[in-house]
Coordinates of C-alpha atoms in Angstrom, one line a residue:
M1204 CA 0.0 0.1 0.0
P1205 CA 1.6 3.4 -1.0
I1206 CA 2.0 5.9 1.6
L1207 CA 1.9 9.6 0.5
T1208 CA 3.4 12.5 2.8
H1209 CA 2.3 16.0 2.1
S1210 CA 3.7 19.1 4.0
L1211 CA 2.4 22.8 3.7
V1212 CA 4.3 25.9 4.6
H1213 CA 2.2 29.1 4.4
T1214 CA 3.3 32.7 5.3
V1215 CA -0.3 33.5 6.1
Q1216 CA -2.5 32.4 8.9
R1217 CA -4.3 29.1 8.2
G1218 CA -7.9 29.5 7.5
Q1219 CA -10.8 27.8 9.3
R1220 CA -11.0 24.1 8.8
A1221 CA -13.7 22.7 6.7
V1222 CA -16.2 20.4 8.4
A1223 CA -16.9 17.0 7.1
Y1224 CA -18.8 17.2 3.9
G1225 CA -18.1 20.9 3.6
L1226 CA -17.4 20.9 -0.1
L1227 CA -17.3 24.6 -0.8
A1228 CA -14.9 25.3 2.2
C1229 CA -12.4 23.0 0.4
G1230 CA -13.0 24.6 -2.9
L1231 CA -14.5 21.5 -4.2
L1232 CA -17.6 21.4 -6.3
L1233 CA -19.6 18.4 -7.4
V1234 CA -20.6 17.9 -11.0
T1235 CA -24.4 17.3 -11.4
P1236 CA -24.9 13.7 -12.6
F1237 CA -26.0 13.3 -16.2
A1238 CA -29.5 12.6 -17.0
Q1239 CA -30.6 9.1 -18.0
A1240 CA -31.4 10.3 -21.6
E1241 CA -30.8 13.5 -23.7
R1242 CA -32.4 14.8 -26.9
I1243 CA -30.3 14.5 -30.0
K1244 CA -30.6 18.3 -30.5
D1245 CA -29.0 18.8 -27.0
I1246 CA -25.9 16.5 -27.7
S1247 CA -25.3 17.1 -31.4
N1248 CA -25.2 19.7 -34.3
I1249 CA -26.4 19.2 -37.8
Q1250 CA -23.3 19.6 -40.1
G1251 CA -23.5 22.9 -42.2
V1252 CA -26.1 24.5 -39.9
R1253 CA -23.8 27.0 -38.1
A1254 CA -23.4 30.8 -37.8
N1255 CA -20.6 32.7 -39.8
Q1256 CA -18.6 35.6 -38.3
L1257 CA -18.7 39.0 -39.9
I1258 CA -16.3 41.9 -39.5
G1259 CA -16.1 45.5 -40.7
Y1260 CA -14.3 48.8 -40.2
G1261 CA -16.3 51.9 -39.6
L1262 CA -16.5 55.3 -38.0
V1263 CA -18.5 56.5 -35.0
V1264 CA -19.5 60.1 -34.9
G1265 CA -21.3 62.4 -32.5
L1266 CA -19.1 61.8 -29.4
D1267 CA -19.0 64.4 -26.8
G1268 CA -15.2 65.2 -27.1
T1269 CA -14.3 61.7 -26.2
G1270 CA -13.2 60.6 -29.7
D1271 CA -9.8 59.7 -31.1
M1272 CA -6.8 62.0 -30.7
T1273 CA -6.2 62.5 -34.4
T1274 CA -2.6 63.4 -34.0
Q1275 CA -1.9 59.9 -32.7
T1276 CA -4.4 58.0 -34.8
P1277 CA -3.9 59.0 -38.5
F1278 CA -6.1 56.2 -39.8
T1279 CA -9.1 58.1 -38.4
V1280 CA -8.3 61.2 -40.3
Q1281 CA -7.6 59.1 -43.5
S1282 CA -11.1 57.6 -43.1
I1283 CA -12.7 60.9 -42.6
I1284 CA -11.0 62.3 -45.7
S1285 CA -11.9 59.4 -47.8
M1286 CA -15.6 59.5 -46.7
M1287 CA -15.9 63.1 -47.4
N1288 CA -14.3 62.7 -51.0
Q1289 CA -17.0 60.0 -51.7
M1290 CA -19.6 62.6 -50.6
G1291 CA -18.2 65.2 -53.0
I1292 CA -16.3 67.2 -50.4
T1293 CA -12.7 68.0 -51.3
L1294 CA -10.5 69.3 -48.5
P1295 CA -7.5 71.7 -49.4
P1296 CA -4.2 70.1 -49.5
G1297 CA -2.2 70.1 -46.1
T1298 CA -5.4 70.6 -44.0
N1299 CA -4.8 69.5 -40.3
L1300 CA -8.0 68.0 -39.0
Q1301 CA -8.3 68.3 -35.2
L1302 CA -11.3 66.0 -34.5
K1303 CA -12.6 65.1 -31.1
N1304 CA -16.0 63.7 -31.9
V1305 CA -15.0 60.8 -34.1
A1306 CA -13.6 57.4 -33.3
A1307 CA -12.3 54.6 -35.6
V1308 CA -14.1 51.3 -34.7
M1309 CA -14.3 47.6 -35.6
V1310 CA -17.8 46.3 -36.0
T1311 CA -18.4 42.5 -35.4
S1312 CA -21.5 40.4 -35.8
S1313 CA -22.7 36.8 -36.4
L1314 CA -24.6 35.7 -39.5
P1315 CA -26.9 32.9 -38.4
A1316 CA -27.8 29.9 -40.5
F1317 CA -30.5 30.3 -43.3
A1318 CA -30.4 34.2 -42.7
Q1319 CA -32.2 36.0 -45.6
P1320 CA -31.7 39.5 -46.9
G1321 CA -33.7 42.0 -45.0
Q1322 CA -33.3 40.3 -41.6
T1323 CA -31.6 42.3 -38.9
L1324 CA -28.6 41.4 -36.7
D1325 CA -27.1 42.7 -33.4
V1326 CA -23.6 44.2 -33.8
T1327 CA -20.8 44.9 -31.3
V1328 CA -18.8 48.1 -32.0
S1329 CA -15.2 48.3 -30.4
S1330 CA -12.9 51.3 -30.4
M1331 CA -9.5 50.6 -32.1
G1332 CA -7.9 54.0 -31.3
N1333 CA -7.6 56.0 -28.2
A1334 CA -11.2 57.2 -27.7
K1335 CA -12.1 57.7 -24.2
S1336 CA -15.7 56.6 -24.6
L1337 CA -18.1 55.7 -27.3
R1338 CA -21.2 56.7 -25.2
G1339 CA -23.7 58.7 -27.3
G1340 CA -22.1 57.9 -30.6
T1341 CA -23.7 56.8 -34.0
L1342 CA -22.1 54.3 -36.2
L1343 CA -22.1 55.4 -39.8
M1344 CA -22.8 52.8 -42.5
T1345 CA -20.3 50.1 -42.3
P1346 CA -20.1 47.1 -44.7
L1347 CA -19.7 43.6 -42.8
K1348 CA -17.6 41.1 -44.6
G1349 CA -17.2 37.3 -44.2
A1350 CA -14.1 35.2 -44.5
D1351 CA -14.4 35.1 -48.2
G1352 CA -14.3 39.0 -48.5
Q1353 CA -17.9 39.3 -49.7
I1354 CA -20.2 41.9 -48.1
Y1355 CA -23.2 40.1 -46.2
A1356 CA -24.6 42.9 -44.1
M1357 CA -24.5 46.7 -43.5
G1358 CA -24.4 48.2 -40.1
Q1359 CA -25.5 51.5 -38.9
G1360 CA -27.2 52.9 -35.8
N1361 CA -26.9 54.6 -32.3
L1362 CA -24.8 52.8 -29.9
V1363 CA -25.8 51.7 -26.2
V1364 CA -22.7 51.7 -24.0
G1365 CA -23.4 50.1 -20.6
G1366 CA -21.0 52.3 -18.5
V1367 CA -20.4 55.9 -17.4
G1368 CA -17.2 57.8 -16.6
A1369 CA -16.2 61.3 -15.3
A1370 CA -13.1 63.2 -14.7
A1371 CA -12.3 66.6 -13.0
N1372 CA -9.2 68.2 -11.7
G1373 CA -6.9 65.1 -12.2
S1374 CA -9.5 62.7 -10.4
Q1375 CA -11.3 60.2 -12.6
T1376 CA -13.9 57.4 -11.9
Q1377 CA -15.3 54.9 -14.4
I1378 CA -18.0 52.1 -14.3
N1379 CA -18.0 49.4 -16.6
H1380 CA -16.3 49.5 -20.1
L1381 CA -16.8 52.6 -22.2
S1382 CA -14.9 51.7 -25.3
V1383 CA -17.4 49.0 -26.5
G1384 CA -21.0 49.4 -27.5
R1385 CA -23.7 47.4 -28.9
I1386 CA -26.4 48.1 -31.5
S1387 CA -29.6 45.9 -31.3
E1388 CA -30.7 45.1 -34.8
G1389 CA -27.8 47.4 -36.0
A1390 CA -27.2 45.5 -39.3
T1391 CA -29.3 44.4 -42.2
V1392 CA -28.6 41.3 -44.2
E1393 CA -27.8 41.9 -47.7
R1394 CA -26.7 38.6 -48.9
A1395 CA -27.8 35.1 -48.1
L1396 CA -25.4 32.2 -47.5
P1397 CA -25.8 29.3 -49.9
N1398 CA -27.1 26.3 -48.1
T1399 CA -27.7 22.9 -49.7
L1400 CA -28.9 21.1 -46.7
L1401 CA -32.4 20.6 -47.7
H1402 CA -31.4 19.1 -51.0
Q1403 CA -28.8 16.8 -49.9
D1404 CA -29.3 13.0 -49.9
I1405 CA -27.4 12.6 -46.7
V1406 CA -27.5 14.6 -43.4
K1407 CA -24.6 14.4 -41.0
L1408 CA -24.8 14.8 -37.2
E1409 CA -21.8 15.9 -35.3
L1410 CA -21.6 15.1 -31.6
K1411 CA -20.5 17.9 -29.2
E1412 CA -18.5 15.5 -27.4
S1413 CA -16.6 12.6 -29.2
D1414 CA -17.7 9.3 -27.8
F1415 CA -18.0 6.0 -29.5
S1416 CA -20.6 4.5 -27.1
T1417 CA -22.8 7.6 -27.4
A1418 CA -22.6 7.6 -31.2
N1419 CA -23.6 3.9 -31.3
N1420 CA -26.5 4.7 -29.0
V1421 CA -27.6 7.5 -31.3
V1422 CA -27.5 5.3 -34.3
E1423 CA -29.7 2.6 -32.7
A1424 CA -32.3 5.2 -31.5
I1425 CA -32.5 6.7 -35.0
N1426 CA -32.8 3.2 -36.7
K1427 CA -35.3 2.1 -34.2
K1428 CA -37.6 5.1 -35.0
F1429 CA -37.1 5.5 -38.8
G1430 CA -36.1 1.9 -39.9
P1431 CA -32.8 -0.1 -40.3
M1432 CA -29.9 1.5 -42.1
T1433 CA -31.2 5.0 -41.7
A1434 CA -28.2 6.1 -39.6
Q1435 CA -24.6 4.9 -39.6
A1436 CA -21.7 6.1 -37.5
E1437 CA -18.6 7.3 -39.4
S1438 CA -16.6 7.9 -36.2
G1439 CA -17.0 8.7 -32.6
R1440 CA -18.4 12.1 -33.5
V1441 CA -19.8 12.1 -37.0
I1442 CA -23.1 10.1 -37.8
Q1443 CA -24.5 9.8 -41.3
V1444 CA -28.3 9.8 -41.6
R1445 CA -30.2 9.0 -44.8
P1446 CA -33.8 10.8 -44.7
P1447 CA -36.7 8.7 -45.9
E1448 CA -38.1 9.9 -49.2
S1449 CA -41.7 9.8 -47.8
M1450 CA -40.9 12.7 -45.5
S1451 CA -40.1 16.3 -46.0
R1452 CA -36.6 17.2 -45.0
V1453 CA -37.7 19.8 -42.4
S1454 CA -40.2 17.4 -41.0
F1455 CA -37.7 14.7 -40.7
L1456 CA -35.1 16.8 -39.0
A1457 CA -37.7 18.0 -36.5
N1458 CA -38.5 14.4 -35.6
L1459 CA -34.9 13.6 -35.5
E1460 CA -33.9 16.2 -33.0
T1461 CA -36.5 15.1 -30.4
I1462 CA -35.3 11.5 -30.2
N1463 CA -34.1 10.6 -26.7
V1464 CA -30.7 9.0 -26.5
A1465 CA -29.2 7.1 -23.5
L1466 CA -25.7 8.6 -22.9
A1467 CA -22.7 6.6 -22.2
A1468 CA -21.1 6.5 -18.8
T1469 CA -18.7 9.4 -18.3
P1470 CA -15.0 8.7 -17.7
A1471 CA -13.6 9.6 -14.2
K1472 CA -12.2 13.1 -14.5
I1473 CA -10.9 15.8 -12.1
I1474 CA -10.4 19.4 -13.2
L1475 CA -7.9 21.3 -11.0
N1476 CA -7.7 25.2 -11.3
A1477 CA -4.3 26.2 -10.1
R1478 CA -5.1 29.8 -9.9
T1479 CA -8.3 29.7 -7.8
G1480 CA -7.7 26.5 -6.1
S1481 CA -11.0 24.9 -7.2
V1482 CA -11.4 21.3 -7.7
V1483 CA -14.2 19.7 -9.7
M1484 CA -14.6 15.9 -9.9
N1485 CA -17.4 13.7 -11.2
K1486 CA -19.1 10.8 -9.6
A1487 CA -17.0 8.2 -11.3
V1488 CA -13.9 9.1 -9.4
T1489 CA -12.6 6.1 -7.1
L1490 CA -9.5 5.3 -5.1
D1491 CA -7.2 2.4 -4.5
S1492 CA -6.2 1.7 -0.9
C1493 CA -3.7 4.6 0.3
A1494 CA -2.9 6.6 3.2
V1495 CA -2.4 10.4 3.3
S1496 CA -0.5 12.4 5.8
H1497 CA -1.1 16.0 6.3
G1498 CA 0.3 18.7 8.6
N1499 CA -0.2 22.4 9.0
L1500 CA 2.4 24.9 9.5
S1501 CA 1.6 28.6 9.9
V1502 CA 4.0 31.5 10.2
V1503 CA 2.9 34.9 11.5
I1504 CA 5.0 38.0 11.5
N1505 CA 4.1 41.1 13.4
T1506 CA 6.2 44.2 12.9
S1507 CA 5.7 47.2 15.2
P1508 CA 7.5 50.6 14.8
V1509 CA 9.6 52.0 17.8
I1510 CA 10.5 55.7 17.9
S1511 CA 13.5 57.0 19.9
Q1512 CA 13.2 60.7 20.9
P1513 CA 16.4 62.8 21.7
G1514 CA 16.7 64.7 25.1
P1515 CA 15.5 68.3 25.4
F1516 CA 17.9 71.0 23.9
S1517 CA 20.1 68.3 22.6
N1518 CA 21.5 68.0 19.1
G1519 CA 20.2 64.4 18.7
Q1520 CA 17.9 63.2 16.1
T1521 CA 14.6 61.2 16.2
I1522 CA 15.3 57.6 15.2
S1523 CA 12.6 55.2 13.9
T1524 CA 13.2 51.5 14.1
A1525 CA 11.0 48.4 13.8
V1526 CA 10.8 45.4 16.0
S1527 CA 9.4 42.1 14.5
E1528 CA 7.8 39.1 16.3
I1529 CA 7.7 35.9 14.6
N1530 CA 5.4 33.0 15.8
I1531 CA 5.4 29.6 14.2
N1532 CA 2.6 27.3 15.0
K1533 CA 2.7 23.7 13.9
E1534 CA 0.1 21.2 14.3
P1535 CA 0.9 17.5 14.4
G1536 CA 0.3 15.7 11.1
K1537 CA -2.7 13.3 10.6
V1538 CA -2.4 10.1 8.6
L1539 CA -5.7 8.9 7.2
K1540 CA -6.3 5.6 5.5
L1541 CA -8.5 5.6 2.4
N1542 CA -10.0 2.2 1.5
N1543 CA -10.1 0.6 -1.8
G1544 CA -13.0 1.6 -4.1
A1545 CA -13.9 4.7 -2.0
N1546 CA -16.4 6.8 -3.9
L1547 CA -16.5 10.6 -4.2
S1548 CA -18.3 11.2 -0.9
D1549 CA -15.8 9.2 0.9
V1550 CA -13.0 11.0 -0.7
V1551 CA -14.6 14.3 0.2
K1552 CA -15.2 13.3 3.8
A1553 CA -11.8 12.0 4.4
L1554 CA -9.9 15.1 2.9
N1555 CA -12.2 17.5 4.8
A1556 CA -11.5 15.5 8.1
I1557 CA -7.9 16.2 7.9
G1558 CA -8.4 19.9 7.2
T1559 CA -7.3 20.4 3.7
T1560 CA -7.4 23.8 2.1
P1561 CA -8.0 24.1 -1.7
Q1562 CA -4.2 24.4 -2.4
D1563 CA -3.6 21.3 -0.2
L1564 CA -6.2 19.4 -2.2
L1565 CA -4.4 20.1 -5.4
A1566 CA -1.2 18.7 -4.3
I1567 CA -2.8 15.7 -2.5
L1568 CA -4.7 14.8 -5.7
Q1569 CA -1.6 15.0 -7.8
A1570 CA 0.4 13.0 -5.4
M1571 CA -2.4 10.3 -5.3
K1572 CA -2.2 10.2 -9.1
A1573 CA 1.5 9.8 -9.2
A1574 CA 1.3 7.0 -6.7
G1575 CA -1.4 5.2 -8.9
A1576 CA -4.0 5.3 -6.1
L1577 CA -6.4 7.8 -7.9
N1578 CA -8.4 6.2 -10.7
A1579 CA -9.4 9.4 -12.7
E1580 CA -7.7 11.7 -15.2
L1581 CA -6.2 14.9 -13.9
E1582 CA -6.7 18.0 -15.9
V1583 CA -5.0 21.3 -14.9
I1584 CA -6.6 24.5 -16.3

C-alpha cells in the first residue's frame, strides 16, 4: 500500500477548517450527474447549420469630445477624408484636422444559418484608437464582410454603452467599459449564404463530445424510430443519416432532433484550477487503498515601529526602528487511510476530516495520481 506524505508551509494564517462534507470550504464542487437520456438536439449539431462571423471597419461620430486624438491615430483622419471625398467634399491639401467627436471602430457580428436578406442582426462596436468613450455615438454605414471577403450585411445605428465615466481636476472614475458598445438590430442582411442542406441525400450529425458509445446509441435510436440502415456512424463524432423519401426534410429533422438517447457513462475526471484553487470531480472518481499524511504549519510575522526621541535641547535626532515578532505554529500531522474503491463522498469526507485547504487538495490529488491510487484523469486549467 503506497504511503503519501504532504507538508504545507504558508506565510499567512491558516483559514478555518472545513467540516466534514463541507465541499465549498475545500474549494470542491460536485458535478451534477448526467440525466438518463438526452435529446439528439442537445448533444449534437447538424453539419452545415452554423453561424458565420462578420467583421467591418467603420466610424463612430457624435461623441462629446471623447473621440480619437487625431494626431496619434492618423487612420481616423484618413477615413474621414476618404468618406468626405466620396460625398463630393474635397479638402484643401495640407489641411490639419483636429477632430474630437470621431472614433475609428471595428464592427463585429454573427450571421446565423439560413439568414435571408432584410433580416436584422445585433452588432458589437469596439474602439480601435484611443477614444475615451463611445457613449452617445452613432455608427455610420459600415459594410460587414465574411471570411471570403464578400459583403453580407450593412451596419448603422446609435450605440448603447453600458457604462459611465467622469473626470475633473485630475480625478477620474469609471463604471464598466466605455470603449465597447452594442447596437440591437444594428445591421441588415444583404446577402444570403448558400445552403444545400435541404437538397442533400445525406445529413450528418456531429456530436458535441466525441464518444463511440454515445455515437452507437444515437445510431440505434434513429434506426429504431425510422427503420434499419437510416443512420450509420462514421466515427465517434460524426453520424451519417439518410432521410426517408416519404418525409419532407424539415419534418424529418424536426422528428430527428426530439429522439431521446441514453448517454454513455462518463469517464472519471478531475479538473484542477491552480489559479483559484478550485477542484471539480465527477461521480465516477474512485480510489485504491492508500494513506495520506497532512500537517499544517503557519508562520505569523508582526512588525511594530519603535521611535526614539532625543533629550531636550540636545542635538540628537529622532530615530525610528522596527521590532518584529515571529510566531511559528505547527500542528501534528494526521495520517488517514482511504480504503479501496472509495467513492466521491468518501474522498470528500476524508480530505475534509484532515483539514485540507484548496491548495492542499491540489497537491494531494496530484500525489495520489502519481502513486497510482487515484482512478481518474487529472486536467489542470
